[in-house]
Short mmCIF file of C-alpha atoms in Angstrom, two decimals:
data_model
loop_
_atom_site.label_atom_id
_atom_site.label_comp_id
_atom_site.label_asym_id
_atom_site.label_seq_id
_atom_site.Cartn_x
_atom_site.Cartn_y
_atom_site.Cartn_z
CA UNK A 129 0.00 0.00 0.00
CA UNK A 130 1.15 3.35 -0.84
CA UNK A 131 2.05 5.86 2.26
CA UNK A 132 0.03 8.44 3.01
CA UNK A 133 1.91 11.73 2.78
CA UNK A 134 2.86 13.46 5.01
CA UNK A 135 3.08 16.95 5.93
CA UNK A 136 5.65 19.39 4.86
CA UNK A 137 8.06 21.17 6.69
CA UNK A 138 8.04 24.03 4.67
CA UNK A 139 7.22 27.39 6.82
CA UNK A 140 5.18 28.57 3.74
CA UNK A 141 3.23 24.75 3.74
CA UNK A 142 0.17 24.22 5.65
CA UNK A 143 -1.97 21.66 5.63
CA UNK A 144 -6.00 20.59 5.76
CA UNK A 145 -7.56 17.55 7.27
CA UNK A 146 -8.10 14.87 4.99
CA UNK A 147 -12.27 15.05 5.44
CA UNK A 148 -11.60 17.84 2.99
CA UNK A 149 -10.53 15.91 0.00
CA UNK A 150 -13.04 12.65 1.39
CA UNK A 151 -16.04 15.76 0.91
CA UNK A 152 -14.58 16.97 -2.13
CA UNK A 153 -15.03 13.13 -3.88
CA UNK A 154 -17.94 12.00 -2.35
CA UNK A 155 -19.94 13.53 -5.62
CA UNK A 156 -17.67 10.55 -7.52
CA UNK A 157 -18.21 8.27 -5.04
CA UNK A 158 -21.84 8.44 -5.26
CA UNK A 159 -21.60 7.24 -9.23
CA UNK A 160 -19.05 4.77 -7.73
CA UNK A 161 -16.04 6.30 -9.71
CA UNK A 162 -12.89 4.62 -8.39
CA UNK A 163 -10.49 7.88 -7.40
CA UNK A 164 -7.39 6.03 -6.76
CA UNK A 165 -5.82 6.78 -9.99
CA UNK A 166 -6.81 10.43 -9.45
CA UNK A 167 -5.03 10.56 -5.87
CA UNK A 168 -2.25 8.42 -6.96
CA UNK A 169 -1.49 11.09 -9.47
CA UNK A 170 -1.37 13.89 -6.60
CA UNK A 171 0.42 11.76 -4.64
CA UNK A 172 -2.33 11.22 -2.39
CA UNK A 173 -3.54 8.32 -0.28
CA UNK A 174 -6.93 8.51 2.16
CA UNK A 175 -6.34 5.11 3.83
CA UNK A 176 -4.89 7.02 7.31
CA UNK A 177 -7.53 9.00 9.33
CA UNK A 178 -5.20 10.76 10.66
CA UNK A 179 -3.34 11.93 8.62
CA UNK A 180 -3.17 15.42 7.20
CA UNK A 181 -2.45 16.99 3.69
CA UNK A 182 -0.22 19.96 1.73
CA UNK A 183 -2.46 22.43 0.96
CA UNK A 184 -0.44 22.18 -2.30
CA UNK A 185 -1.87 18.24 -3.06
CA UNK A 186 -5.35 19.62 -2.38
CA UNK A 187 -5.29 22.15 -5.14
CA UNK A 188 -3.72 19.97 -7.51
CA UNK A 189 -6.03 17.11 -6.91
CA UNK A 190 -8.86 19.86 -7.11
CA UNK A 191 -7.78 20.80 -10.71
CA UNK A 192 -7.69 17.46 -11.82
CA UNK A 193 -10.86 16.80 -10.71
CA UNK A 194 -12.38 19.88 -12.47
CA UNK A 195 -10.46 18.84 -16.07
CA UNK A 196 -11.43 14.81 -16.26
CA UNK A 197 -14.92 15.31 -15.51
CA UNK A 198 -15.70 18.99 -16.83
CA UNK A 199 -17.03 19.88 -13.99
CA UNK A 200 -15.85 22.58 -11.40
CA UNK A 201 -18.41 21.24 -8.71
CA UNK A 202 -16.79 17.76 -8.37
CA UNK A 203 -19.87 16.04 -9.43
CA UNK A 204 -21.71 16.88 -6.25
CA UNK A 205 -24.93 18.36 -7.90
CA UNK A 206 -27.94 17.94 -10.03
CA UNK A 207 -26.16 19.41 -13.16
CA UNK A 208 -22.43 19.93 -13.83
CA UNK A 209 -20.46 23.24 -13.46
CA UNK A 210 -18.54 22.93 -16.68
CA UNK A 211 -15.13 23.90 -16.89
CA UNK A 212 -14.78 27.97 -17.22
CA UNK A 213 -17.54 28.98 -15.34
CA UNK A 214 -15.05 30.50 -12.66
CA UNK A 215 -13.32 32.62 -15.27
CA UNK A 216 -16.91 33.93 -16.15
CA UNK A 217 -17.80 33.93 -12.53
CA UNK A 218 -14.97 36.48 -11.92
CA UNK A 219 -15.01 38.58 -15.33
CA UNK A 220 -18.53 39.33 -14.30
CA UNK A 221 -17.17 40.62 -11.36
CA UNK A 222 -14.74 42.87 -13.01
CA UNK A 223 -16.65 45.84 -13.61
CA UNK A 224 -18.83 46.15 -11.02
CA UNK A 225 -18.20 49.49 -9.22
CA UNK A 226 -18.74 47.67 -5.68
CA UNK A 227 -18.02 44.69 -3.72
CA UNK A 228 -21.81 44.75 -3.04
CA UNK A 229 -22.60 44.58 -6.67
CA UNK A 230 -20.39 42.12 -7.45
CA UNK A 231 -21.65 40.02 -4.99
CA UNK A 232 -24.81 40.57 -6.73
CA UNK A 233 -23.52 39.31 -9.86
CA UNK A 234 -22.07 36.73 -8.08
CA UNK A 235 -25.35 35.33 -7.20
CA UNK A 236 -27.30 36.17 -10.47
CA UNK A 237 -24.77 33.70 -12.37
CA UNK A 238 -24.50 31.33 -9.96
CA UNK A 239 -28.44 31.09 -9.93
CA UNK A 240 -28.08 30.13 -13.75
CA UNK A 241 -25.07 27.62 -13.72
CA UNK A 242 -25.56 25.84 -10.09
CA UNK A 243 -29.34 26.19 -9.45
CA UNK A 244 -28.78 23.49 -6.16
CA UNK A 245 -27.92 26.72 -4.43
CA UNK A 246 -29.26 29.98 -3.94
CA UNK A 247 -26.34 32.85 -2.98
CA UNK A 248 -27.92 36.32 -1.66
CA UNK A 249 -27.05 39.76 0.08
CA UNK A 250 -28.95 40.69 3.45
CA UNK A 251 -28.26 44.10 5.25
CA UNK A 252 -29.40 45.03 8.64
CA UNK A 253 -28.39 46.81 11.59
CA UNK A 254 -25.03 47.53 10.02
CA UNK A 255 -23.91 44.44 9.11
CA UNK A 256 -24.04 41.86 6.23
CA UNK A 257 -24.52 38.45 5.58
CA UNK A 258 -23.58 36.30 2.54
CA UNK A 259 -26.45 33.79 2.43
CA UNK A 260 -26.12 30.39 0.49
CA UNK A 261 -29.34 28.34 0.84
CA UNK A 262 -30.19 24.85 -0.83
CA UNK A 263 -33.08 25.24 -3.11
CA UNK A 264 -33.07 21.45 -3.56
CA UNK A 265 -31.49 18.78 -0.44
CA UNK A 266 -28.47 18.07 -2.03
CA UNK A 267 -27.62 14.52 -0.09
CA UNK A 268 -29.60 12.14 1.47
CA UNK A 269 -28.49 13.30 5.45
CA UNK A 270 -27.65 16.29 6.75
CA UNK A 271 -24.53 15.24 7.98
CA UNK A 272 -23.00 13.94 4.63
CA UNK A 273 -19.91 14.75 3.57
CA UNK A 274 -20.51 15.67 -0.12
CA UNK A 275 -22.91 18.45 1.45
CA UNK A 276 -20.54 19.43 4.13
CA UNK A 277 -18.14 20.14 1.19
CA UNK A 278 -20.23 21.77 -0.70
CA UNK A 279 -21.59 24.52 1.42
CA UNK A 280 -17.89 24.86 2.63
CA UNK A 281 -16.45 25.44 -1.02
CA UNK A 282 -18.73 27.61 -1.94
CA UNK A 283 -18.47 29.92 0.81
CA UNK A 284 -14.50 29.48 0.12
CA UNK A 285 -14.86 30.94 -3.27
CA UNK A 286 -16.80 33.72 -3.07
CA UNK A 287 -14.76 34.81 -0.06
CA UNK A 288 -11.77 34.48 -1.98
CA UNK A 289 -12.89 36.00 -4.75
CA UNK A 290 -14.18 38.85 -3.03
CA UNK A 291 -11.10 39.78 -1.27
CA UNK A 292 -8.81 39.36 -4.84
CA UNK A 293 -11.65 41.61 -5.85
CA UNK A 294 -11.52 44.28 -3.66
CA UNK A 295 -7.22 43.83 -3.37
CA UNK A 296 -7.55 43.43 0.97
CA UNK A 297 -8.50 40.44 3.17
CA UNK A 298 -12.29 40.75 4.17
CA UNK A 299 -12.79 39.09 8.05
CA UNK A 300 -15.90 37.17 8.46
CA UNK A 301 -17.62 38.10 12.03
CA UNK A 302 -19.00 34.55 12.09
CA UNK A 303 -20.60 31.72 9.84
CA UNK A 304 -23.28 29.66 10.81
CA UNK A 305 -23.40 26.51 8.61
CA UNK A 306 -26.05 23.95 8.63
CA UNK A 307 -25.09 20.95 9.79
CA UNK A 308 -23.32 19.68 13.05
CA UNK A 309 -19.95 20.33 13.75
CA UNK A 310 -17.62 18.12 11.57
CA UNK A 311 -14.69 16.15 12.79
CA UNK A 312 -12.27 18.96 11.00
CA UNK A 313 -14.26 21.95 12.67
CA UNK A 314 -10.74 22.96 14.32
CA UNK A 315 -9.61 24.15 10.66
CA UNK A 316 -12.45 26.80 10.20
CA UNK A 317 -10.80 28.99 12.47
CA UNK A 318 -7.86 29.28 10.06
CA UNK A 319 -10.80 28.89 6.30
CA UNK A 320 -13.10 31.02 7.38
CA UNK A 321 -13.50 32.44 11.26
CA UNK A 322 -12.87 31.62 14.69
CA UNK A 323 -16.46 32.48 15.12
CA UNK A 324 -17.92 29.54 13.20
CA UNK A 325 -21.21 28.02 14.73
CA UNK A 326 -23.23 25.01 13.74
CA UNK A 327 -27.41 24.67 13.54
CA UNK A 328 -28.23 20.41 11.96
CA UNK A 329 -30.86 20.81 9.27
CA UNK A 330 -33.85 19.03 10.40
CA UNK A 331 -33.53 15.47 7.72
CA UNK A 332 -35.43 15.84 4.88
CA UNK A 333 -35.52 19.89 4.88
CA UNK A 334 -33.07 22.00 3.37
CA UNK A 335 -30.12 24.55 5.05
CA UNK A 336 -28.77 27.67 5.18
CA UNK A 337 -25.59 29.00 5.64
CA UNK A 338 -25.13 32.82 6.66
CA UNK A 339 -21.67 34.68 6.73
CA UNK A 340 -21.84 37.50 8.85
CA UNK A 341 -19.41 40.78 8.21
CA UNK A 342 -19.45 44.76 8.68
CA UNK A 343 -21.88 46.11 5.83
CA UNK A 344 -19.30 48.94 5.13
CA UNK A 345 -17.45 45.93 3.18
CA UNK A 346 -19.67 46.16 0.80
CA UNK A 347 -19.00 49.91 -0.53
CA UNK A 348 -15.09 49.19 -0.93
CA UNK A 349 -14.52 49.74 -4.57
CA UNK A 350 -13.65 46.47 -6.88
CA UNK A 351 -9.93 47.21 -7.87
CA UNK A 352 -8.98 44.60 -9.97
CA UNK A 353 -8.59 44.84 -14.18
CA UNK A 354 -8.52 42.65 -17.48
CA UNK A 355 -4.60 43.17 -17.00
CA UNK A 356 -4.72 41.72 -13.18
CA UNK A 357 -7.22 38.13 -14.32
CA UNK A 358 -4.65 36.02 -16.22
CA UNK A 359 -2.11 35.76 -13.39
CA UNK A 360 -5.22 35.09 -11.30
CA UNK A 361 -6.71 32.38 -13.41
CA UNK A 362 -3.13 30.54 -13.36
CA UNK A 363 -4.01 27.70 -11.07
CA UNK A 364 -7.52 28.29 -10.37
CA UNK A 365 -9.91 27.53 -9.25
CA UNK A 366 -8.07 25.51 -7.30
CA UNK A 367 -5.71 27.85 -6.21
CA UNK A 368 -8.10 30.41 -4.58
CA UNK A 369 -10.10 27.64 -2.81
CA UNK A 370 -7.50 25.68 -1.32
CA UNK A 371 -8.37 26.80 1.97
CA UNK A 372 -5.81 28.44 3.45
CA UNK A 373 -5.96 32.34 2.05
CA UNK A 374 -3.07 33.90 -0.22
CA UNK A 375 -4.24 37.30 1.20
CA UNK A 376 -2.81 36.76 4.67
CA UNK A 377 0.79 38.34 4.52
CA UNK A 378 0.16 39.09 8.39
CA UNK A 379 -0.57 35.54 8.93
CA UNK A 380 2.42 34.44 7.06
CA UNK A 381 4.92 36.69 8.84
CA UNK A 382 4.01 35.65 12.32
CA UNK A 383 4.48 31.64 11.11
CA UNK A 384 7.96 32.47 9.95
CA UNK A 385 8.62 34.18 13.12
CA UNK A 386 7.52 31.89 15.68
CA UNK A 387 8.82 28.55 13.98
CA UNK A 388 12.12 30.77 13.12
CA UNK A 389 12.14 31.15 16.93
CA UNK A 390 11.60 27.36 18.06
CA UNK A 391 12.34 26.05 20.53
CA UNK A 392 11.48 29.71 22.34
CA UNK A 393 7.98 30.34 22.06
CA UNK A 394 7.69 34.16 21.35
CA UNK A 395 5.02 36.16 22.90
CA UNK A 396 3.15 38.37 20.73
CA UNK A 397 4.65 41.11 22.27
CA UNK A 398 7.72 40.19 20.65
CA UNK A 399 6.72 39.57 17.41
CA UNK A 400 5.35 42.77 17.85
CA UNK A 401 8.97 44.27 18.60
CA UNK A 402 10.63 42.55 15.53
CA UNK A 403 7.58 43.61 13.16
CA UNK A 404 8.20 47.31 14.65
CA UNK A 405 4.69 47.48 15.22
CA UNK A 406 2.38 47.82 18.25
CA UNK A 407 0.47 44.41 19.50
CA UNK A 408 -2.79 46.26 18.87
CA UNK A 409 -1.71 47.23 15.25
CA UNK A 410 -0.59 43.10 15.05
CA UNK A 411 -4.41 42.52 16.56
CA UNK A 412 -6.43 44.45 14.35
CA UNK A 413 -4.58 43.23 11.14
CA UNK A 414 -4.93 39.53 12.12
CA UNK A 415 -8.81 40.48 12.82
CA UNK A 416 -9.02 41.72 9.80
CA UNK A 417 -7.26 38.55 7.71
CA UNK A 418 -9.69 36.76 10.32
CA UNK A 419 -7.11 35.06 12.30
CA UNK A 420 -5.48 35.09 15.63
CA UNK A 421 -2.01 34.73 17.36
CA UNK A 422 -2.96 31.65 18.98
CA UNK A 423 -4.53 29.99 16.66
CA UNK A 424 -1.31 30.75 13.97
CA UNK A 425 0.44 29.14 16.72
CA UNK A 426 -1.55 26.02 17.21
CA UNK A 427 -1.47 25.37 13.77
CA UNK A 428 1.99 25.79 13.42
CA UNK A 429 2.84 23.35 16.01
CA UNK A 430 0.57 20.73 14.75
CA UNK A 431 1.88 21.26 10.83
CA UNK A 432 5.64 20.53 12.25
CA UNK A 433 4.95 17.72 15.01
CA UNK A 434 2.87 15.56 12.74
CA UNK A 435 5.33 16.35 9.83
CA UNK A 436 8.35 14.96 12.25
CA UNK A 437 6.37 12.28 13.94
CA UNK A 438 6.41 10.92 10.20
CA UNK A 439 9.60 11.91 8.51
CA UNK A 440 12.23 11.33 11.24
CA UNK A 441 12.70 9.29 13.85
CA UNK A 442 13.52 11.46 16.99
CA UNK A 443 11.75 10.57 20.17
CA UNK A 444 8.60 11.84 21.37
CA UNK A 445 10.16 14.08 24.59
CA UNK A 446 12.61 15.47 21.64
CA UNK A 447 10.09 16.56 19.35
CA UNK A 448 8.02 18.35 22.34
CA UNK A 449 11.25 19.90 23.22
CA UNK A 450 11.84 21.25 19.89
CA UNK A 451 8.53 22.88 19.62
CA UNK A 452 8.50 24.54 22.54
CA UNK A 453 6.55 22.06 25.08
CA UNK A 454 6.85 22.51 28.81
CA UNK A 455 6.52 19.05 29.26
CA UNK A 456 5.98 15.79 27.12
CA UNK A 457 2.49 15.26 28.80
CA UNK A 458 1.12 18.74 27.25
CA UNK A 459 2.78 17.40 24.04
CA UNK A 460 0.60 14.08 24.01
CA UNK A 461 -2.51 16.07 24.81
CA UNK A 462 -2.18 18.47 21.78
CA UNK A 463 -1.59 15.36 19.72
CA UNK A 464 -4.33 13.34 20.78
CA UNK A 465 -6.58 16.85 20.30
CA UNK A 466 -5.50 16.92 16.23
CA UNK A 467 -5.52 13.57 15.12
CA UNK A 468 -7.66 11.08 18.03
CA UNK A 469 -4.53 9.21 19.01
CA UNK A 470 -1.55 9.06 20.93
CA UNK A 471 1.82 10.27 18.61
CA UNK A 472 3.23 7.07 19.51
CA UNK A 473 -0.05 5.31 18.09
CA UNK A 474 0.34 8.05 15.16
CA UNK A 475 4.22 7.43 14.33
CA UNK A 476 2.89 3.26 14.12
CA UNK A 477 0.09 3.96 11.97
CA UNK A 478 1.67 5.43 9.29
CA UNK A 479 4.73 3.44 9.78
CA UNK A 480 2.74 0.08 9.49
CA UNK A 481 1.78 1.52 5.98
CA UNK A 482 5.11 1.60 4.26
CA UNK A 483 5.75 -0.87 1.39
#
């Protein structure tokens, strides 16, 4: 059996929870498709629950997906999403004078070329909400992960596209999404908000998700050109919906710094002091990418222990060291927190998978 991958050390390299890619081929599952050739060829393998992927794979494997089966909406609805329909999605965009209006447009197309879903604009009481409702039940349960996917790339591209739109990161207040919280909740904080809730659809009915941000969002002025789409298009769609957003260069500077720093665990009044900024100027800009300090630094922690729990063979109390642990106990908790198990029981898992 092939290994599953695992995860970079790169600073730049994040990674997603594999339920991601599991939702993104449950539309070929359903028509039993075998995807093993189509993960081979991303160097992919889904066999480890545990395990966690480059963001990289995802958007490759994405891609792929889109070109063999002409369809940009991984088989997961009543009619196909041909290939395309992004670049129109965002040329419509182009000239709209507003974020507001292209959101507009947004939803007008959308309504033409993926009628499964309904995408609106609601104002009130100063704020906004992006609302995507089913107009049909697009799985059989609630809970299923093709759906789960579905209302989660969605909301991935629009948001994306709205903030290459508008040239800034756009924070979401808070998403409510219609189903119970999934096994890979923890990675919304980093997608979309830390303030993401969860309401089940009653079975058999239909859902709603609502993203909630400051209405003045809406006025900013659309700032992108014919001259700025083909270096945009390279790689999409895949690209802008691969989770974790190109438009956070705070985000990415405090990585570098704290894994730059390990095993010394910098405060973020430090980072503050080599960024020659205040920690309230560091605050607000993470707000606004819709991120926090701590939860950069969770994620960083868990990127690089699971990535050496794989790829080397240091012990346990070395690896806690290393990133910055008090103690090897706090180590094992975090572990069992991201992936279930123990890291011992991890390291054997994906060791009892090599050829």
């Amino acid at each position: 059996m092939q290994r599953s991958i695992p995860p970079s050390e790169n600073p730049r390299q994040a990674t997603v929870a594999i339920e991601f890619v599991r939702g993104m081929l449950a539309g070929l599952d359903r028509r039993s498709i075998d995807t093993k050739d189509f993960l081979r060829q991303v160097g992919l393998d889904l066999a480890d629950d545990a395990s966690r992927i480059p963001v990289d794979r995802y958007a490759a494997l994405y891609n792929l997906l889109n070109r063999t089966f002409d369809d940009e909406a991984f088989c997961l609805f009543a009619q196909p999403m041909r290939v395309g329909s992004f670049e129109f999605l965002c040329r419509g965009s182009l000239s709209a004078p507003t974020l507001g209006e292209a959101l507009a447009r947004m939803g007008r197309f959308l309504r033409l070329i993926l009628p499964d879903l309904k995408v609106s604009i609601r104002r009130q009481h100063g704020q906004a909400e992006l609302v995507i409702a089913e107009t049909r039940r697009l799985a059989a349960t609630p809970d299923d992960p093709g759906r789960i996917f579905a209302f989660e790339w969605l909301l991935r591209l629009l948001h994306g596209l709205s903030c290459w739109l508008v040239a800034r990161g756009l924070a979401l207040d808070s998403v409510l999404f219609p189903y119970r919280r999934p096994k890979h909740s923890a990675d919304y904080a980093l997608i979309f908000t830390e303030d993401s809730r969860f309401a089940p659809t009653v079975p058999g009915g239909t859902g709603t998700l609502v993203a909630s941000f400051n209405a003045n969002l809406l006025e900013l002025p659309v700032r992108r050109d014919e001259t700025d789409l083909e270096s945009f298009l390279d790689g999409a769609p895949g690209k802008i919906t691969s989770l974790y957003r190109r438009d956070r260069a705070m985000v990415t500077r405090i990585r570098d710094l704290l894994r730059d720093s390990l095993p010394v665990s910098l405060s973020l009044e430090e980072i503050a002091d080599r960024l020659y900024l205040s920690p309230r100027t560091i605050h607000r800009r993470l707000e606004e990418e819709g991120a926090s300090f701590r939860t950069i630094k969770d994620a960083l922690r868990r990127d690089l222990a699971l990535a050496r729990l794989t790829k080397t063979q240091r012990s346990i109390a070395q690896i806690a060291g290393e990133l910055g642990y008090a103690d090897t106990s706090a180590f094992y908790r975090a572990v069992v927190d991201w992936t279930g198990i123990s890291p011992v029981q991890y390291r054997k898992r994906l060791q009892s998978e090599k050829p």
